[in-house]
Each structure stands twice: as structure tokens, then as C-alpha cells.
mmCIF file of C-alpha atoms and ligand atoms in Angstrom:
data_model
loop_
_atom_site.group_PDB
_atom_site.id
_atom_site.type_symbol
_atom_site.label_atom_id
_atom_site.label_comp_id
_atom_site.label_asym_id
_atom_site.label_seq_id
_atom_site.Cartn_x
_atom_site.Cartn_y
_atom_site.Cartn_z
ATOM 1 C CA MET A 408 110.178 79.197 109.659
ATOM 2 C CA TYR A 409 109.223 76.065 106.928
ATOM 3 C CA ILE A 410 108.029 73.972 109.097
ATOM 4 C CA THR A 411 105.558 76.390 110.424
ATOM 5 C CA TRP A 412 104.319 76.987 107.041
ATOM 6 C CA PHE A 413 104.186 73.595 106.044
ATOM 7 C CA SER A 414 102.135 72.014 108.945
ATOM 8 C CA ALA A 415 99.785 75.321 108.372
ATOM 9 C CA LEU A 416 99.576 74.307 104.628
ATOM 10 C CA ASN A 417 99.222 71.005 105.422
ATOM 11 C CA ASP A 418 95.840 71.701 106.910
ATOM 12 C CA LEU A 419 94.436 73.776 104.893
ATOM 13 C CA TYR A 420 95.046 71.813 101.329
ATOM 14 C CA LYS A 421 93.389 68.164 100.701
ATOM 15 C CA PHE A 422 96.721 67.140 99.631
ATOM 16 C CA LYS A 423 100.175 66.156 101.890
ATOM 17 C CA ILE A 424 103.162 68.269 101.282
ATOM 18 C CA HIS A 425 105.968 65.978 101.697
ATOM 19 C CA SER A 426 108.607 69.251 103.303
ATOM 20 C CA GLU A 427 111.719 67.050 103.043
ATOM 21 C CA SER A 428 111.640 67.306 99.180
ATOM 22 C CA MET A 429 110.911 71.166 98.895
ATOM 23 C CA GLN A 430 113.596 72.943 96.413
ATOM 24 C CA PRO A 431 113.959 76.277 95.028
ATOM 25 C CA PHE A 432 112.755 76.363 91.601
ATOM 26 C CA GLY A 433 113.049 78.586 88.437
ATOM 27 C CA GLU A 434 114.891 82.067 87.534
ATOM 28 C CA GLY A 435 111.935 84.295 88.631
ATOM 29 C CA HIS A 436 112.794 87.959 89.844
ATOM 30 C CA ILE A 437 109.625 88.239 91.906
ATOM 31 C CA HIS A 438 108.139 85.306 93.780
ATOM 32 C CA HIS A 439 110.073 82.806 95.993
ATOM 33 C CA THR A 440 109.203 79.625 93.800
ATOM 34 C CA TYR A 441 109.851 76.191 95.032
ATOM 35 C CA LEU A 442 109.130 72.778 93.723
ATOM 36 C CA VAL A 443 107.496 69.909 96.153
ATOM 37 C CA GLU A 444 106.115 66.567 96.174
ATOM 38 C CA THR A 445 102.957 65.915 97.437
ATOM 39 C CA SER A 446 100.730 63.040 98.134
ATOM 40 C CA VAL A 447 98.965 63.697 94.588
ATOM 41 C CA GLY A 448 102.468 64.315 92.874
ATOM 42 C CA LYS A 449 104.741 67.349 92.266
ATOM 43 C CA MET A 450 103.656 70.701 92.948
ATOM 44 C CA ILE A 451 104.865 74.280 92.532
ATOM 45 C CA LEU A 452 104.772 76.202 95.585
ATOM 46 C CA GLN A 453 105.212 79.927 95.768
ATOM 47 C CA LYS A 454 105.443 82.282 98.495
ATOM 48 C CA PHE A 455 103.923 85.424 96.868
ATOM 49 C CA ASN A 456 105.405 88.829 96.524
ATOM 50 C CA HIS A 457 102.487 90.970 97.553
ATOM 51 C CA ALA A 458 104.761 94.390 98.033
ATOM 52 C CA VAL A 459 104.726 93.833 94.099
ATOM 53 C CA PHE A 460 101.262 92.500 93.464
ATOM 54 C CA THR A 461 99.289 94.677 96.243
ATOM 55 C CA GLU A 462 95.868 93.430 95.053
ATOM 56 C CA PRO A 463 96.296 89.806 94.265
ATOM 57 C CA GLU A 464 92.178 89.548 94.192
ATOM 58 C CA LYS A 465 92.733 91.200 90.858
ATOM 59 C CA ILE A 466 94.868 88.191 89.433
ATOM 60 C CA SER A 467 91.955 85.591 90.609
ATOM 61 C CA HIS A 468 89.715 87.955 88.981
ATOM 62 C CA ASN A 469 91.553 87.916 85.689
ATOM 63 C CA HIS A 470 92.030 83.892 85.832
ATOM 64 C CA LEU A 471 88.388 83.388 86.831
ATOM 65 C CA VAL A 472 87.413 85.319 83.407
ATOM 66 C CA LEU A 473 90.175 83.099 81.447
ATOM 67 C CA LEU A 474 88.550 80.178 83.007
ATOM 68 C CA SER A 475 84.788 81.042 82.009
ATOM 69 C CA GLU A 476 85.669 82.262 78.940
ATOM 70 C CA ILE A 477 88.095 79.888 76.964
ATOM 71 C CA ASP A 478 87.768 76.259 76.347
ATOM 72 C CA ARG A 479 91.375 75.205 77.681
ATOM 73 C CA SER A 480 90.876 71.854 76.106
ATOM 74 C CA LYS A 481 91.434 73.552 72.645
ATOM 75 C CA LEU A 482 94.606 74.968 73.490
ATOM 76 C CA SER A 483 98.075 73.025 72.435
ATOM 77 C CA PHE A 484 99.596 73.854 75.694
ATOM 78 C CA GLN A 485 98.642 74.025 79.409
ATOM 79 C CA LEU A 486 97.568 77.001 81.413
ATOM 80 C CA PRO A 487 98.577 76.042 84.680
ATOM 81 C CA LEU A 488 96.183 78.033 87.072
ATOM 82 C CA PRO A 489 96.463 77.723 91.049
ATOM 83 C CA ILE A 490 94.853 75.059 93.322
ATOM 84 C CA PRO A 491 92.191 76.091 95.394
ATOM 85 C CA ASN A 492 92.766 75.628 99.370
ATOM 86 C CA LYS A 493 89.986 73.766 100.954
ATOM 87 C CA LYS A 494 87.910 76.900 101.790
ATOM 88 C CA GLY A 495 88.056 77.807 97.828
ATOM 89 C CA GLU A 496 90.873 80.255 98.254
ATOM 90 C CA VAL A 497 93.627 80.532 95.328
ATOM 91 C CA PHE A 498 96.093 82.382 98.017
ATOM 92 C CA THR A 499 96.037 81.176 101.730
ATOM 93 C CA ARG A 500 97.631 83.559 104.389
ATOM 94 C CA ILE A 501 99.942 82.301 107.322
ATOM 95 C CA GLU A 502 100.780 85.260 109.270
ATOM 96 C CA ASP A 503 101.914 88.034 107.030
ATOM 97 C CA SER A 504 102.852 85.516 103.813
ATOM 98 C CA LEU A 505 100.548 84.387 100.861
ATOM 99 C CA PHE A 506 101.214 81.210 99.438
ATOM 100 C CA ARG A 507 99.827 79.278 96.802
ATOM 101 C CA PHE A 508 100.183 75.627 94.507
ATOM 102 C CA THR A 509 100.181 75.237 91.125
ATOM 103 C CA PRO A 510 99.983 72.146 89.129
ATOM 104 C CA PHE A 511 104.041 70.866 87.743
ATOM 105 C CA VAL A 512 103.683 70.494 84.333
ATOM 106 C CA ASN A 513 106.571 68.101 83.095
ATOM 107 C CA GLY A 514 109.047 69.403 80.595
ATOM 108 C CA THR A 515 111.954 72.248 80.903
ATOM 109 C CA CYS A 516 112.326 75.731 81.287
ATOM 110 C CA ILE A 517 115.167 77.087 79.472
ATOM 111 C CA ASN A 518 116.714 80.541 79.640
ATOM 112 C CA GLU A 519 118.124 80.303 76.158
ATOM 113 C CA VAL A 520 116.839 79.338 72.800
ATOM 114 C CA GLN A 521 119.556 76.528 71.348
ATOM 115 C CA ASP A 522 117.865 77.323 67.795
ATOM 116 C CA THR A 523 115.627 79.041 65.622
ATOM 117 C CA LYS A 524 113.146 76.207 65.645
ATOM 118 C CA GLN A 525 112.424 76.726 69.980
ATOM 119 C CA ALA A 526 112.322 80.671 68.695
ATOM 120 C CA TYR A 527 109.433 79.687 66.290
ATOM 121 C CA LEU A 528 107.624 77.868 68.749
ATOM 122 C CA ALA A 529 107.730 79.981 71.714
ATOM 123 C CA ALA A 530 106.618 82.988 69.514
ATOM 124 C CA GLU A 531 103.786 80.739 68.328
ATOM 125 C CA ALA A 532 102.766 79.718 71.844
ATOM 126 C CA PHE A 533 102.444 83.249 73.094
ATOM 127 C CA ALA A 534 100.865 84.742 70.310
ATOM 128 C CA GLY A 535 98.351 81.564 70.503
ATOM 129 C CA PHE A 536 97.618 82.850 73.911
ATOM 130 C CA ILE A 537 96.581 86.145 72.776
ATOM 131 C CA GLU A 538 94.580 84.338 70.376
ATOM 132 C CA SER A 539 92.833 82.086 72.598
ATOM 133 C CA GLY A 540 91.215 85.358 74.562
ATOM 134 C CA LYS A 541 90.697 87.404 71.427
ATOM 135 C CA HIS A 542 86.687 87.363 71.648
ATOM 136 C CA ILE A 543 86.983 88.507 75.365
ATOM 137 C CA SER A 544 86.444 92.487 75.915
ATOM 138 C CA SER A 545 89.558 93.912 77.407
ATOM 139 C CA ASP A 546 87.387 95.425 79.839
ATOM 140 C CA SER A 547 86.977 92.090 81.729
ATOM 141 C CA PHE A 548 90.402 92.565 82.941
ATOM 142 C CA LEU A 549 91.613 94.259 85.743
ATOM 143 C CA GLU A 550 94.987 95.891 85.993
ATOM 144 C CA VAL A 551 96.908 94.093 88.219
ATOM 145 C CA ILE A 552 99.735 96.555 88.224
ATOM 146 C CA PRO A 553 98.849 99.901 87.234
ATOM 147 C CA GLY A 554 100.688 101.065 83.795
ATOM 148 C CA PHE A 555 102.604 97.656 84.077
ATOM 149 C CA ASN A 556 104.042 98.234 80.588
ATOM 150 C CA ASP A 557 102.975 101.823 80.116
ATOM 151 C CA LEU A 558 106.149 103.484 78.713
ATOM 152 C CA SER A 559 105.435 107.116 79.313
ATOM 153 C CA LEU A 560 104.556 106.000 83.022
ATOM 154 C CA ARG A 561 107.991 104.104 83.365
ATOM 155 C CA TYR A 562 109.581 107.126 82.107
ATOM 156 C CA ASN A 563 108.349 109.402 84.821
ATOM 157 C CA GLN A 564 109.102 106.796 87.123
ATOM 158 C CA LEU A 565 112.687 106.681 86.406
ATOM 159 C CA GLN A 566 112.673 110.540 86.274
ATOM 160 C CA GLN A 567 111.430 110.257 89.609
ATOM 161 C CA ALA A 568 114.096 108.015 90.825
ATOM 162 C CA ILE A 569 116.760 109.975 89.433
ATOM 163 C CA LYS A 570 115.624 112.909 91.559
ATOM 164 C CA GLN A 571 115.642 111.181 94.444
ATOM 165 C CA THR A 572 118.470 108.691 94.399
ATOM 166 C CA LYS A 573 121.109 108.576 97.256
ATOM 167 C CA ARG A 574 123.368 106.408 94.810
ATOM 168 C CA ARG A 575 126.716 108.361 94.029
ATOM 169 C CA LEU A 576 126.915 109.789 90.436
ATOM 170 C CA THR A 577 129.682 107.596 88.828
ATOM 171 C CA SER A 578 130.546 108.184 85.222
ATOM 172 C CA GLU A 579 128.789 104.698 84.367
ATOM 173 C CA LEU A 580 125.586 105.498 86.111
ATOM 174 C CA ASP A 581 125.663 109.096 84.108
ATOM 175 C CA GLU A 582 126.324 107.408 80.990
ATOM 176 C CA LEU A 583 123.152 105.215 81.759
ATOM 177 C CA ILE A 584 120.753 108.175 83.031
ATOM 178 C CA SER A 585 121.642 109.981 79.779
ATOM 179 C CA PHE A 586 121.160 107.222 77.490
ATOM 180 C CA TYR A 587 117.772 106.521 78.973
ATOM 181 C CA LEU A 588 116.795 109.916 79.527
ATOM 182 C CA ASN A 589 117.103 110.275 75.711
ATOM 183 C CA GLN A 590 114.722 107.756 74.629
ATOM 184 C CA LYS A 591 111.789 110.288 74.478
ATOM 185 C CA ASP A 592 111.386 109.351 70.762
ATOM 186 C CA LEU A 593 110.217 105.998 71.771
ATOM 187 C CA VAL A 594 108.001 107.164 74.379
ATOM 188 C CA GLU A 595 106.363 109.422 71.435
ATOM 189 C CA GLU A 596 106.409 106.550 69.029
ATOM 190 C CA TYR A 597 104.721 104.332 71.799
ATOM 191 C CA GLU A 598 101.869 106.801 72.816
ATOM 192 C CA MET A 599 101.216 107.094 68.397
ATOM 193 C CA TRP A 600 100.848 102.897 68.431
ATOM 194 C CA ILE A 601 98.843 102.869 71.762
ATOM 195 C CA ASN A 602 95.739 105.130 70.062
ATOM 196 C CA LYS A 603 95.924 103.319 66.999
ATOM 197 C CA LEU A 604 95.920 99.483 68.053
ATOM 198 C CA PRO A 605 93.287 97.355 69.848
ATOM 199 C CA LEU A 606 93.743 96.402 73.842
ATOM 200 C CA ARG A 607 93.818 92.678 73.654
ATOM 201 C CA LEU A 608 94.082 90.123 76.372
ATOM 202 C CA THR A 609 97.905 89.539 76.507
ATOM 203 C CA HIS A 610 100.427 87.722 78.796
ATOM 204 C CA ASN A 611 102.899 90.971 79.258
ATOM 205 C CA ASP A 612 105.873 88.713 80.451
ATOM 206 C CA THR A 613 106.569 86.385 77.509
ATOM 207 C CA LYS A 614 110.426 86.172 78.528
ATOM 208 C CA ILE A 615 111.667 82.504 77.583
ATOM 209 C CA ASN A 616 111.338 81.068 80.926
ATOM 210 C CA ASN A 617 107.792 81.802 81.079
ATOM 211 C CA LEU A 618 107.308 78.187 78.751
ATOM 212 C CA ILE A 619 107.771 74.881 79.442
ATOM 213 C CA PHE A 620 108.939 73.048 76.525
ATOM 214 C CA SER A 621 108.853 69.440 76.378
ATOM 215 C CA GLU A 622 112.248 67.317 77.264
ATOM 216 C CA ASP A 623 113.422 67.426 73.660
ATOM 217 C CA LEU A 624 112.138 71.032 72.803
ATOM 218 C CA SER A 625 110.213 69.928 70.141
ATOM 219 C CA THR A 626 106.852 71.404 71.638
ATOM 220 C CA VAL A 627 105.760 73.930 73.986
ATOM 221 C CA ASN A 628 103.994 71.982 77.020
ATOM 222 C CA ALA A 629 102.569 74.815 78.962
ATOM 223 C CA VAL A 630 102.300 78.756 79.535
ATOM 224 C CA ILE A 631 103.323 80.125 82.734
ATOM 225 C CA ASP A 632 103.525 82.693 85.111
ATOM 226 C CA LEU A 633 100.259 84.078 84.440
ATOM 227 C CA ASP A 634 100.051 86.460 87.194
ATOM 228 C CA THR A 635 100.241 89.541 84.548
ATOM 229 C CA LEU A 636 97.499 88.658 81.954
ATOM 230 C CA MET A 637 95.350 91.784 81.590
ATOM 231 C CA ALA A 638 94.659 93.737 78.731
ATOM 232 C CA GLY A 639 97.716 95.158 76.547
ATOM 233 C CA TYR A 640 99.087 95.234 73.182
ATOM 234 C CA ALA A 641 100.283 92.586 71.057
ATOM 235 C CA PHE A 642 103.670 94.376 70.471
ATOM 236 C CA TYR A 643 104.206 93.946 74.332
ATOM 237 C CA ASP A 644 104.390 90.105 73.974
ATOM 238 C CA PHE A 645 106.043 89.894 70.886
ATOM 239 C CA GLY A 646 108.732 92.701 72.456
ATOM 240 C CA ASP A 647 109.462 90.730 75.518
ATOM 241 C CA LEU A 648 110.392 87.700 73.117
ATOM 242 C CA VAL A 649 112.502 89.975 71.272
ATOM 243 C CA ARG A 650 114.356 91.168 74.209
ATOM 244 C CA THR A 651 114.814 87.531 75.834
ATOM 245 C CA VAL A 652 115.229 85.313 72.847
ATOM 246 C CA ALA A 653 116.553 87.326 70.154
ATOM 247 C CA CYS A 654 119.374 88.587 71.996
ATOM 248 C CA THR A 655 123.141 87.175 72.181
ATOM 249 C CA GLU A 656 123.459 87.139 75.714
ATOM 250 C CA HIS A 657 121.377 86.702 78.598
ATOM 251 C CA GLU A 658 119.509 89.303 80.715
ATOM 252 C CA HIS A 659 122.288 89.550 83.628
ATOM 253 C CA SER A 660 125.135 89.131 81.014
ATOM 254 C CA THR A 661 128.012 91.618 81.597
ATOM 255 C CA LYS A 662 130.084 90.753 78.716
ATOM 256 C CA TRP A 663 128.965 94.430 77.069
ATOM 257 C CA GLU A 664 130.951 93.480 73.740
ATOM 258 C CA LYS A 665 129.128 90.449 72.729
ATOM 259 C CA ILE A 666 125.381 91.784 73.518
ATOM 260 C CA GLY A 667 123.715 92.055 70.014
ATOM 261 C CA VAL A 668 120.443 90.522 68.454
ATOM 262 C CA ASP A 669 120.802 87.316 66.487
ATOM 263 C CA LYS A 670 119.113 87.893 63.562
ATOM 264 C CA ARG A 671 118.131 84.292 62.514
ATOM 265 C CA LYS A 672 116.115 83.923 65.960
ATOM 266 C CA TYR A 673 114.680 87.353 65.533
ATOM 267 C CA SER A 674 113.171 86.169 62.130
ATOM 268 C CA ALA A 675 112.048 83.223 63.676
ATOM 269 C CA LEU A 676 110.266 84.680 66.188
ATOM 270 C CA MET A 677 108.679 86.890 63.937
ATOM 271 C CA GLU A 678 107.533 84.241 61.668
ATOM 272 C CA GLY A 679 106.304 82.356 64.810
ATOM 273 C CA PHE A 680 104.398 84.961 66.062
ATOM 274 C CA LEU A 681 102.525 85.833 62.657
ATOM 275 C CA GLU A 682 101.690 81.990 62.205
ATOM 276 C CA GLY A 683 100.298 81.682 65.849
ATOM 277 C CA GLY A 684 98.629 85.179 65.423
ATOM 278 C CA LYS A 685 97.326 84.578 62.150
ATOM 279 C CA GLU A 686 93.785 85.146 62.991
ATOM 280 C CA PHE A 687 93.916 88.153 64.584
ATOM 281 C CA LEU A 688 96.550 90.145 63.916
ATOM 282 C CA THR A 689 95.605 93.310 62.248
ATOM 283 C CA ASP A 690 97.823 95.092 59.496
ATOM 284 C CA ASP A 691 98.742 97.505 61.951
ATOM 285 C CA GLU A 692 99.636 95.156 64.856
ATOM 286 C CA ILE A 693 101.781 93.344 62.882
ATOM 287 C CA ALA A 694 103.573 96.972 61.835
ATOM 288 C CA SER A 695 104.044 97.510 65.308
ATOM 289 C CA LEU A 696 105.706 94.306 66.291
ATOM 290 C CA PRO A 697 109.491 95.653 65.388
ATOM 291 C CA PHE A 698 108.483 98.624 67.603
ATOM 292 C CA GLY A 699 107.740 96.268 70.355
ATOM 293 C CA GLY A 700 111.396 94.568 70.515
ATOM 294 C CA LYS A 701 112.802 98.140 70.993
ATOM 295 C CA MET A 702 109.877 99.287 73.620
ATOM 296 C CA MET A 703 110.109 95.898 75.852
ATOM 297 C CA THR A 704 113.559 96.252 76.362
ATOM 298 C CA CYS A 705 113.890 100.462 76.832
ATOM 299 C CA ILE A 706 110.983 99.772 79.677
ATOM 300 C CA MET A 707 112.961 96.890 81.242
ATOM 301 C CA GLY A 708 116.051 99.395 81.095
ATOM 302 C CA PHE A 709 114.077 101.993 82.733
ATOM 303 C CA ARG A 710 112.862 100.019 85.226
ATOM 304 C CA PHE A 711 116.193 97.995 85.702
ATOM 305 C CA LEU A 712 117.893 102.006 86.064
ATOM 306 C CA ALA A 713 115.077 103.264 88.275
ATOM 307 C CA ASP A 714 115.256 99.996 90.956
ATOM 308 C CA TYR A 715 119.110 100.770 91.154
ATOM 309 C CA LEU A 716 118.507 104.202 91.833
ATOM 310 C CA ASN A 717 115.683 103.691 94.380
ATOM 311 C CA GLY A 718 117.970 100.987 96.145
ATOM 312 C CA ASN A 719 117.021 97.807 95.080
ATOM 313 C CA ILE A 720 113.568 97.836 96.282
ATOM 314 C CA TYR A 721 111.478 95.745 93.530
ATOM 315 C CA TYR A 722 113.852 92.885 91.787
ATOM 316 C CA VAL A 723 115.351 90.220 93.460
ATOM 317 C CA ILE A 724 119.040 90.729 93.092
ATOM 318 C CA LYS A 725 122.331 88.655 93.953
ATOM 319 C CA TYR A 726 124.660 91.830 94.110
ATOM 320 C CA ASP A 727 124.118 95.380 95.026
ATOM 321 C CA GLU A 728 124.780 96.192 91.022
ATOM 322 C CA GLN A 729 122.883 93.936 89.202
ATOM 323 C CA ASN A 730 119.990 96.316 88.448
ATOM 324 C CA LEU A 731 122.601 98.735 87.159
ATOM 325 C CA HIS A 732 124.056 96.224 84.999
ATOM 326 C CA ARG A 733 120.845 94.791 83.653
ATOM 327 C CA ALA A 734 119.946 98.198 82.602
ATOM 328 C CA LYS A 735 123.517 98.416 80.786
ATOM 329 C CA ASN A 736 123.197 95.232 79.188
ATOM 330 C CA HIS A 737 119.553 96.545 77.961
ATOM 331 C CA MET A 738 121.276 99.851 76.518
ATOM 332 C CA TYR A 739 123.772 97.595 74.540
ATOM 333 C CA LEU A 740 121.023 95.531 72.931
ATOM 334 C CA LEU A 741 118.257 98.502 72.508
ATOM 335 C CA LYS A 742 121.594 100.092 70.348
ATOM 336 C CA ALA A 743 121.602 97.337 68.525
ATOM 337 C CA LEU A 744 117.997 96.929 67.726
ATOM 338 C CA GLU A 745 118.420 100.427 66.434
ATOM 339 C CA VAL A 746 120.530 99.766 64.296
ATOM 340 C CA MET A 747 118.259 97.163 62.947
ATOM 341 C CA GLY A 748 115.134 99.733 62.318
HETATM 342 C C1 GN1 B 1267 110.153 89.674 86.455
HETATM 343 O O1 GN1 B 1267 108.791 87.279 87.607
HETATM 344 P P1 GN1 B 1267 109.430 87.525 86.576
HETATM 345 O O2 GN1 B 1267 110.845 87.107 86.434
HETATM 346 O O3 GN1 B 1267 109.040 86.569 85.085
HETATM 347 C C2 GN1 B 1267 108.933 91.386 86.107
HETATM 348 C C3 GN1 B 1267 108.652 91.641 84.850
HETATM 349 C C4 GN1 B 1267 110.404 91.568 83.748
HETATM 350 C C5 GN1 B 1267 111.177 90.702 84.233
HETATM 351 C C6 GN1 B 1267 112.320 90.953 84.061
HETATM 352 C C7 GN1 B 1267 105.459 91.400 88.107
HETATM 353 O O4 GN1 B 1267 109.723 88.995 85.761
HETATM 354 O O5 GN1 B 1267 108.003 92.466 84.518
HETATM 355 O O6 GN1 B 1267 110.075 91.409 82.568
HETATM 356 O O7 GN1 B 1267 111.130 90.376 85.642
HETATM 357 N N1 GN1 B 1267 107.666 90.980 86.566
HETATM 358 C C8 GN1 B 1267 106.906 91.896 87.436
HETATM 359 O O8 GN1 B 1267 113.172 89.862 83.368
HETATM 360 O O9 GN1 B 1267 107.696 92.672 87.547
HETATM 361 MG MG1 MG B 1268 108.569 84.275 85.580
#
């Protein structure tokens, strides 16, 4: 299988791929990602998940808007965008699969920050990303996944999954369903904020492993995973950082009693985001940031639980109950964030 892809890819790109060098790379839940050596150096090769992104041309459109509207040389980090094939296309179709190459950026990807400095840098970089596109009209971007971060829509999708599920209702599952259905207040608060705040270019998937730090973790070398860049609210990007940086345990941890909020990392995120966003953040946006942490934790809880109920059709999982456990992990995190206010 791989051999067929490689010989086809080798004909379609200007560089040669050393197939024996290929190794799985990163922790993404959606695409299959590999690191490969080529005649022009290391590259990232992805077998693209077009069941999740059914309209890849919208991603390309958004990338082109970004390329034409921002001056990447002015950014303090790289934005590695896909490398076109010989025909100028960023996606290469081989049989039923889509592939793409992006430049490999040296550095290190982390799943957990070791100290508050990295939390600060991460938030500053993601706010800097929004800042770079602050002059672009939100209408210029296409919605790559409809309602991707829309809490009301995800709540409805969860309700639908509960109605249709074939899963047996255990007490654990029952507790999670009740907990998430009880989050109506957050959904209402979400509606209130979106009626008040400006839409901007946002990244929409600001988990910590979507940054490449320098080896010594002293700077951010690149903001990666640019598939979901589109119009959104600043609190989405702050919120997903809270979910993945300020939590005392990883997203896949099942050590329920250890899940909580690291307040020092949370404060560092807030400081970094305010610094990176100082040129554009309005007072209302600043006031919405704490809501973002709760909202993004809640939306992932909805999505993980819905995916478990739907039979694990969306996220890559390592065992059948992993999505249930991710939703349970997020229930504990959301409870801890609620306590903070
Ligand atoms: C997915 O690809 P990855 O792992 O960065 C998901 C995000 C979720 C995340 C949960 C397109 O991101 O929305 O936050 O998993 N991306 C998509 O960790 O659904
Ligand atoms: Mg990713």
C-alpha cells in the first residue's frame, strides 16, 4: 500500500521521497501524519481525513486568503502551509486518498507545558496569530466545518446522539449524559457573547501540540495545524489553550481525582494572550476570555461523548471507551473551571 503511494507521490512532486525514512509523527486525532526524508530535506506527509474535512478546497481557499493578506516575514513564528505538487495543487489524490506535504519545522512539540513561561509564550503566539489577521474581513474565510465551535449546534448534536445511540446505558454513561445535558447555562452564555463580539480570523484548534517550540522551549518556532483557521471568536483560541495547558492532567488521562486547574499556568496564559492581543482585543473580548476556557472544555466534552454514543466514527481512538473517558476527563476539568468562576 505505502509503496504504491510513494511511487505515485514521487512522480507528482518536484522532490524525491526516501520511503524507508517514513515514521508516524505527532499526536493529532484526525489525519495520519508522518515524518519523511526527501531530496530537499525533512517534510511532513499527511494522509488527509476527508471524512472529517469533506470540502478540502475550502481549506485551500482560507490558506490563500492568509497568504495574500498577511506578511509572514513580520511574524515571530512560521506558518507552514502545504507545498503544491507539480500541477500546483496542495492536495494530491491517489485512488481514494488525499495526501499533502508541509515543510518540517525544527523544534519540539509538547503535550504538556513544564512551566509558566511556556504557557505565556503559547498564548502570546496564538493571540499573535489572530493579530496578524485583524485587518482581514471575517467574510473572506470559508467555514471548513460548519458550526465547528458552535456550542448550541454541538449541544443539539449531542442530544441527537443520545436519542440514536446503541450503547448500553451504564451508570457511568448516565452520569455523563446528565452532566452534559445540564450545561444549558453555558449554551445560553455562548449565545450572549456571540451576539456581542467581533468575528475574527482565529485558529480554532489551539491545543498546545499545535505549536512547535524551539528545542530549549524558549521561543515558539511555528503555529501549525492550520486546517481550521476561519472566522471565530477570540475566546475560542484562548479557551482551547486553557483546556490543554491549564489542566493538571492530559486530555486522555483517566486519573480522575488528579484532574484540576493549574492556576499559575492559567494566569500565565491570560498574561500571554493579553500581551499578544494588546493591539486588537476589545474590553468585551477580554471579559469573555474566562468563559472561553469553560466553553471549549464543554464543547469537547459534548463532541467526545457524542462520538462515543455514535460508535467512535470521528476521532482516532486507542480503545473503545477512550472517547467516553475523554468526556469524563473534561467533566472534571469543567467542574474545576466552574469553581474558579
Ligand atoms: C482534533 O487534529 P487535532 O488532534 O489537533 C479536533 C479538535 C479537537 C481535538 C481534541 C478537525 O484536533 O477540534 O479540539 O481533536 N480537530 C477537528 O483534542 O475536529
Ligand atoms: Mg493537531
